[in-house]
CSV table of C-alpha atoms and ligand atoms in Angstrom, one decimal:
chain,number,residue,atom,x,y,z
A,140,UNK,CA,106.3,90.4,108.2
A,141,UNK,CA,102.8,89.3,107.3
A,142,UNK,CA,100.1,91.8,106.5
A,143,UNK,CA,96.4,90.0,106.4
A,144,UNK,CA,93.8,92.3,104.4
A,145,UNK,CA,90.2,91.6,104.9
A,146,UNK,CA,88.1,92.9,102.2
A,147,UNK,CA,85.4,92.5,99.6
A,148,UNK,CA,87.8,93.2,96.6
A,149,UNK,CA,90.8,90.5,96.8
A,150,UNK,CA,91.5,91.1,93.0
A,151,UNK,CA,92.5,94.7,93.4
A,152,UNK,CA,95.3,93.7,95.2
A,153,UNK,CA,97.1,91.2,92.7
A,154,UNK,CA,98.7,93.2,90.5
A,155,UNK,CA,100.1,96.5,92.7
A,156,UNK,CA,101.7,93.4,95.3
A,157,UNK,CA,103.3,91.7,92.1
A,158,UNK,CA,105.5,95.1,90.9
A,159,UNK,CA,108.8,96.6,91.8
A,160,UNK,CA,110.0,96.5,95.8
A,161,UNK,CA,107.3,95.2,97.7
A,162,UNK,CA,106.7,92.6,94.6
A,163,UNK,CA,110.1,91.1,95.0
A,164,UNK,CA,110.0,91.5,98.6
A,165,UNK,CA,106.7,89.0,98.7
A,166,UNK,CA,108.6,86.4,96.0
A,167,UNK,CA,111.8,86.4,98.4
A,168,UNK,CA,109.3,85.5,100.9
A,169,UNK,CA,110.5,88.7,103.3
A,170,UNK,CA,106.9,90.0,103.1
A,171,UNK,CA,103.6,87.8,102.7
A,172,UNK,CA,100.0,89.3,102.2
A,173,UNK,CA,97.6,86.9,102.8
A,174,UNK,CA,94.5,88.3,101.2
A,175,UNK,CA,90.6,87.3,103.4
A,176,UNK,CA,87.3,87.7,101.3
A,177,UNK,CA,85.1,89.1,103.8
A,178,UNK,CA,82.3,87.5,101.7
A,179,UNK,CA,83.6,83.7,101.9
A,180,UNK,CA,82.3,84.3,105.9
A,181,UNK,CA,78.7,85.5,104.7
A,182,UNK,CA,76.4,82.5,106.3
A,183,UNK,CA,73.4,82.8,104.0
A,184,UNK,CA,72.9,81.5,100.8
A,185,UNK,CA,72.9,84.8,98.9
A,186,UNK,CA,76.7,85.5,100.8
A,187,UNK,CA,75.1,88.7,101.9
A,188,UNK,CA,77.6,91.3,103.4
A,189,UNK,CA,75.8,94.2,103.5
A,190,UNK,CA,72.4,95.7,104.2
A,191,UNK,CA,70.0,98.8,104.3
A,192,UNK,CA,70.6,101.1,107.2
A,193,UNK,CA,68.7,101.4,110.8
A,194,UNK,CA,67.1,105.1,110.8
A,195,UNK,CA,67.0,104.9,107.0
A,196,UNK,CA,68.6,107.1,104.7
A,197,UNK,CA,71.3,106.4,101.2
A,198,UNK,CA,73.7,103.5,100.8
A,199,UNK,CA,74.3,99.9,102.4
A,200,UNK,CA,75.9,99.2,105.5
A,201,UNK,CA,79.1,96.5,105.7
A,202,UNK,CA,77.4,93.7,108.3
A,203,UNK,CA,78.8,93.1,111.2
A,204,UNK,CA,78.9,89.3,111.8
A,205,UNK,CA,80.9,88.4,108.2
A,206,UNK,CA,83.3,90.5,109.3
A,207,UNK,CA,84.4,89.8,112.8
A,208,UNK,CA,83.7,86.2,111.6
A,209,UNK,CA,86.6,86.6,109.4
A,210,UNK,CA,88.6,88.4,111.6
A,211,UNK,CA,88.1,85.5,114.3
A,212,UNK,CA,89.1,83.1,112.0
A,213,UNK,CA,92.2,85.1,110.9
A,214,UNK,CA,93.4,85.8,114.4
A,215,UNK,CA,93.3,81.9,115.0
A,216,UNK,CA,96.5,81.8,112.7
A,217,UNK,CA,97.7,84.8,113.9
A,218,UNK,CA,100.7,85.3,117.4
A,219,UNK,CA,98.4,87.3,119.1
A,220,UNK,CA,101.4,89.3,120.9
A,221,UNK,CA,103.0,91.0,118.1
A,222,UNK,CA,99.7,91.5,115.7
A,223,UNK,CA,97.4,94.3,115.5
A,224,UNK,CA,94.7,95.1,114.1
A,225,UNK,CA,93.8,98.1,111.6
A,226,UNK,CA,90.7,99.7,110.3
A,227,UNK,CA,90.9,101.7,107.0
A,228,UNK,CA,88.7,104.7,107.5
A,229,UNK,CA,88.6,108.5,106.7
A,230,UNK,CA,87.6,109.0,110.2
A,231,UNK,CA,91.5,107.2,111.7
A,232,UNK,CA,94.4,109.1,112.9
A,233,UNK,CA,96.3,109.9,109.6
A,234,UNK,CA,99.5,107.7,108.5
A,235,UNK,CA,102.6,109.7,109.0
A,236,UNK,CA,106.1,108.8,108.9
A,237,UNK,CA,106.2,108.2,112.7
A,238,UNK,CA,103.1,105.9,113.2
A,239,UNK,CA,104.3,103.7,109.9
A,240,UNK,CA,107.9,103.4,111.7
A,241,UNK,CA,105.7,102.2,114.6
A,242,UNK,CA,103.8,99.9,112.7
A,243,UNK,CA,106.6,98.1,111.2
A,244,UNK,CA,107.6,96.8,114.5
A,245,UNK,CA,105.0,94.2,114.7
A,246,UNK,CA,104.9,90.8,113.3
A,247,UNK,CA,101.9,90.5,111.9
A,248,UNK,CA,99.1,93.2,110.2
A,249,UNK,CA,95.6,92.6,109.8
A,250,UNK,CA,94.1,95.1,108.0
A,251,UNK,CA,90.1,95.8,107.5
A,252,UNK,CA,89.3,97.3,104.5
A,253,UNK,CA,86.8,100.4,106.0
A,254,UNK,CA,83.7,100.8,102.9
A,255,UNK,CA,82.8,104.1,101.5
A,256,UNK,CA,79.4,103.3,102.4
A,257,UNK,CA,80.0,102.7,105.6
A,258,UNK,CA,80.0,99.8,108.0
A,259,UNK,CA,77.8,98.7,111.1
A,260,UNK,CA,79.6,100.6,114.3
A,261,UNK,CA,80.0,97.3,116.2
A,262,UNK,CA,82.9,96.5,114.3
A,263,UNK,CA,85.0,99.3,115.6
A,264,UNK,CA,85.1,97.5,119.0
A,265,UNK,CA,87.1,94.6,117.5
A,266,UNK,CA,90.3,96.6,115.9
A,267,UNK,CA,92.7,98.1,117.6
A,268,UNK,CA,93.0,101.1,115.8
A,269,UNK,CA,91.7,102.8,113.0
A,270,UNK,CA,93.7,104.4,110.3
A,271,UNK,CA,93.1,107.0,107.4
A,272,UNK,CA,95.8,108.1,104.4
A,273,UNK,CA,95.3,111.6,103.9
A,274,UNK,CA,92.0,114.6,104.2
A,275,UNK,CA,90.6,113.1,101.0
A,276,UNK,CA,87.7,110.6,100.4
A,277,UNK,CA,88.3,107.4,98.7
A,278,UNK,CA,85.5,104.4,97.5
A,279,UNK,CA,87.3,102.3,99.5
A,280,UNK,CA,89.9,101.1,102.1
A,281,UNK,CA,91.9,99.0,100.0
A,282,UNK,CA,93.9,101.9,98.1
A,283,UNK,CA,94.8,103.0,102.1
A,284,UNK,CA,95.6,99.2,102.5
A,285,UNK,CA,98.1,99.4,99.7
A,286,UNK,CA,99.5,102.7,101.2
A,287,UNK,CA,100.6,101.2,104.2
A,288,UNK,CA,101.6,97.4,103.2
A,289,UNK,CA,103.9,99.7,101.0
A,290,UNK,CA,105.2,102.4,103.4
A,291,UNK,CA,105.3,99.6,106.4
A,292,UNK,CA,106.7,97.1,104.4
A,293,UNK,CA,109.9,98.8,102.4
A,294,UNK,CA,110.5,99.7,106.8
A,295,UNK,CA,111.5,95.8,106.6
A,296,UNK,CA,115.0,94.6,106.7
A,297,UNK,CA,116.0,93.2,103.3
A,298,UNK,CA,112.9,94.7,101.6
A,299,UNK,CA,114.8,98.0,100.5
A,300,UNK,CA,118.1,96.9,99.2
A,301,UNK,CA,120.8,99.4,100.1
A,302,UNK,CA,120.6,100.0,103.4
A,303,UNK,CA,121.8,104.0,103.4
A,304,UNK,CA,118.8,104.9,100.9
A,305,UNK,CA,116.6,104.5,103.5
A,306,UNK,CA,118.6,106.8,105.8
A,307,UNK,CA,119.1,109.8,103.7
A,308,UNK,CA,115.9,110.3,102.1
A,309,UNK,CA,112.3,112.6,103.0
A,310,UNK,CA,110.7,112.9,106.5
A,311,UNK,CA,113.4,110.2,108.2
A,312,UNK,CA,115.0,113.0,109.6
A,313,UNK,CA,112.1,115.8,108.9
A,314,UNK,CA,113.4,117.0,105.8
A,315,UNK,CA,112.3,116.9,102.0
A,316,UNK,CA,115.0,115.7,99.9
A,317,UNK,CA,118.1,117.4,97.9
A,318,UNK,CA,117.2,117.6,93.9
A,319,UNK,CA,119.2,114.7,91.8
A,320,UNK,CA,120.8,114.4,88.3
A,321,UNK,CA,122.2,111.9,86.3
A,322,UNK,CA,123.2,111.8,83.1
A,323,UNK,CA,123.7,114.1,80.9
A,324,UNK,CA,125.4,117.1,82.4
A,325,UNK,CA,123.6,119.5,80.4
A,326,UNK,CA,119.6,118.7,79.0
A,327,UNK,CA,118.4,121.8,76.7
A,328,UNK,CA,121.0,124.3,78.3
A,329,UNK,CA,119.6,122.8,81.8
A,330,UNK,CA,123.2,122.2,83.9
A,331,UNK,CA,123.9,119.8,86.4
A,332,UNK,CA,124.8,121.8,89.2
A,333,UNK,CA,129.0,122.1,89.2
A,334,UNK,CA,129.2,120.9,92.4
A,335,UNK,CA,127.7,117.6,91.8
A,336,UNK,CA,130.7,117.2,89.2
A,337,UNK,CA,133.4,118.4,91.4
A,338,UNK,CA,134.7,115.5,93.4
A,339,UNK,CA,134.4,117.1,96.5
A,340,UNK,CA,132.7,114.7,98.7
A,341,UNK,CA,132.8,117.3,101.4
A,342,UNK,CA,130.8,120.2,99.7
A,343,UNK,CA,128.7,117.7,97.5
A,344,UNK,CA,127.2,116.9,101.6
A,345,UNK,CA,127.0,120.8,102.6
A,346,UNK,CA,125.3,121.5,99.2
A,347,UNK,CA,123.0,118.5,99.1
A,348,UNK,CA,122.4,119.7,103.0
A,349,UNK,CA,121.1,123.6,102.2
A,350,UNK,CA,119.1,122.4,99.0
A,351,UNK,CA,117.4,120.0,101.7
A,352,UNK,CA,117.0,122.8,103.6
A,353,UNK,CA,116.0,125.2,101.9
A,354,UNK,CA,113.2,122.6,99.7
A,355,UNK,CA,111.8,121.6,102.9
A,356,UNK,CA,111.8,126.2,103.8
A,357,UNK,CA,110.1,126.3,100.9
A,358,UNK,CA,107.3,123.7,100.4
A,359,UNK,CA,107.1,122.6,104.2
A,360,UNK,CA,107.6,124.8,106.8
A,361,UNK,CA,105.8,123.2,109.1
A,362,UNK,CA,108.2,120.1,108.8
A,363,UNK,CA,111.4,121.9,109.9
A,364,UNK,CA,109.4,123.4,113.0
A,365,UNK,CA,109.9,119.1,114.2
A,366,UNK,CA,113.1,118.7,112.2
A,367,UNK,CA,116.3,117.4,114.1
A,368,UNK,CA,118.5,120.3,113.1
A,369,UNK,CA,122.4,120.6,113.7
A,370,UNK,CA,124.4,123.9,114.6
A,371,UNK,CA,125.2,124.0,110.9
A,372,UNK,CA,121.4,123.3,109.9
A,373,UNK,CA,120.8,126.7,111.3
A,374,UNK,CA,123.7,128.5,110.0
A,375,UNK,CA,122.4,127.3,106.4
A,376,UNK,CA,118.8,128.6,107.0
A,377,UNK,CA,120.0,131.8,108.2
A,378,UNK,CA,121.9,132.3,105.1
A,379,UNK,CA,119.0,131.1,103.3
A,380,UNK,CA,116.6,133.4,104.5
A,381,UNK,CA,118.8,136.6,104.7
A,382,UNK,CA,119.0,136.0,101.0
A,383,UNK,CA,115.2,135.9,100.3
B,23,6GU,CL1,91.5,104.8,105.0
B,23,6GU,N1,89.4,105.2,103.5
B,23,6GU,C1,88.6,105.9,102.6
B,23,6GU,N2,87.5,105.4,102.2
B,23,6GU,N3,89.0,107.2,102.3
B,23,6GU,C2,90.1,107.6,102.8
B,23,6GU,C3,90.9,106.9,103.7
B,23,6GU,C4,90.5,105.7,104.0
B,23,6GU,N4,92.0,107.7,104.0
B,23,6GU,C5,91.8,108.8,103.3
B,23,6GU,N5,90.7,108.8,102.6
């Protein structure tokens, strides 16, 4: 999958796309980010890429023609069928789960890094869709850039390495996770839960189950309301509740 990000701040992506999963992902050549400085497509001599505001008023605007400039000449390279193309903005629909499991079913990624700023409104009319990470403000869209080369791209087969860890983990079936240990079994008369030491794969499941449960009860309600839930599910949260 390739992810193109157009922005004024190439350097902040080096060294977050050279680390851990997504890094080695980009080496094995499984994902490629193919980083567009919005200002190499500024015409005058200055490279201008922004200006003051129509109507007045606090801050610079990101200019429209550097932009779509460079998002024309990206698109040359680009299949056209399978791309699309994503503004970083507070003002987007925000990433969830579902809509980065959507994402990760096209080829190709461009990415326009929105500006705290703000940019001229003409350049909404050439994405496709406009994205925002969270109800928080940020100085920029690259951070949210990051967020979704990293949630779209571990989505890629091969990028994540065993293929069940992406199965039984958070929000891919609606739940919050069951609590881990590894060694040792007891950390400053904190135990390991005996179960986890038993052997028995059956109630190691049923236990990991109603610890997912009852996490996601307790910090996300909201989650289980969409949760796929089993016969069993509901037998555990009963028994969970009636105890609270
Ligand atoms: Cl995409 N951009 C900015 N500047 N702030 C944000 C955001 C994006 N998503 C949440 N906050």
């Amino acid at each position: 999958m390739i992810f193109h990000v157009l922005t004024l701040f190439p350097d902040f992506f080096s060294s977050p796309l050279k680390q851990s999963i997504i890094g080695r992902a980009i080496e094995r050549g499984i994902l490629k980010v193919a980083l567009h400085n919005i200002r190499d497509y500024a015409k005058d001599k200055h490279r201008t890429v922004d200006d003051t505001p129509y109507g007045g008023g606090a801050g610079m605007v990101l200019k429209v023609e550097p932009v779509v400039d460079c998002l024309e000449a990206v698109r040359k390279k680009t299949t056209k069928e399978r791309t699309l193309t994503i503004l970083t903005t507070p003002q987007g629909v925000t990433l969830r789960q579902p809509l980065v499991e959507r994402l990760s079913g096209y080829e190709e990624l461009i990415i326009l890094c929105g500006r705290y700023e703000g940019i001229d409104e003409r350049i909404r009319a050439f994405v496709d869709m406009e994205v925002s990470i969270g109800d928080y403000i940020l100085t920029g869209g690259e951070i949210a850039a990051l967020v979704i080369i990293d949630s779209v791209g571990r989505l890629v087969p091969g990028v994540v390495g065993e293929a069940d860890s992406l199965k039984t983990e958070s929000f891919s079936e609606g739940l919050l996770e069951y609590p881990q240990y590894t060694r040792p079994p007891e950390f400053r008369g904190m135990k390991v839960p005996e179960v986890l030491l038993s052997g028995h794969h059956e109630q190691i499941r049923k236990w990991r189950r109603k610890e997912s449960l009852k996490r996601t009860l307790e910090r996300r309600p909201d989650l289980l309301e969409r949760a796929e839930l089993t016969e069993e599910d509901r037998k555990l949260i009963k028994e969970l509740t009636e105890k609270g």
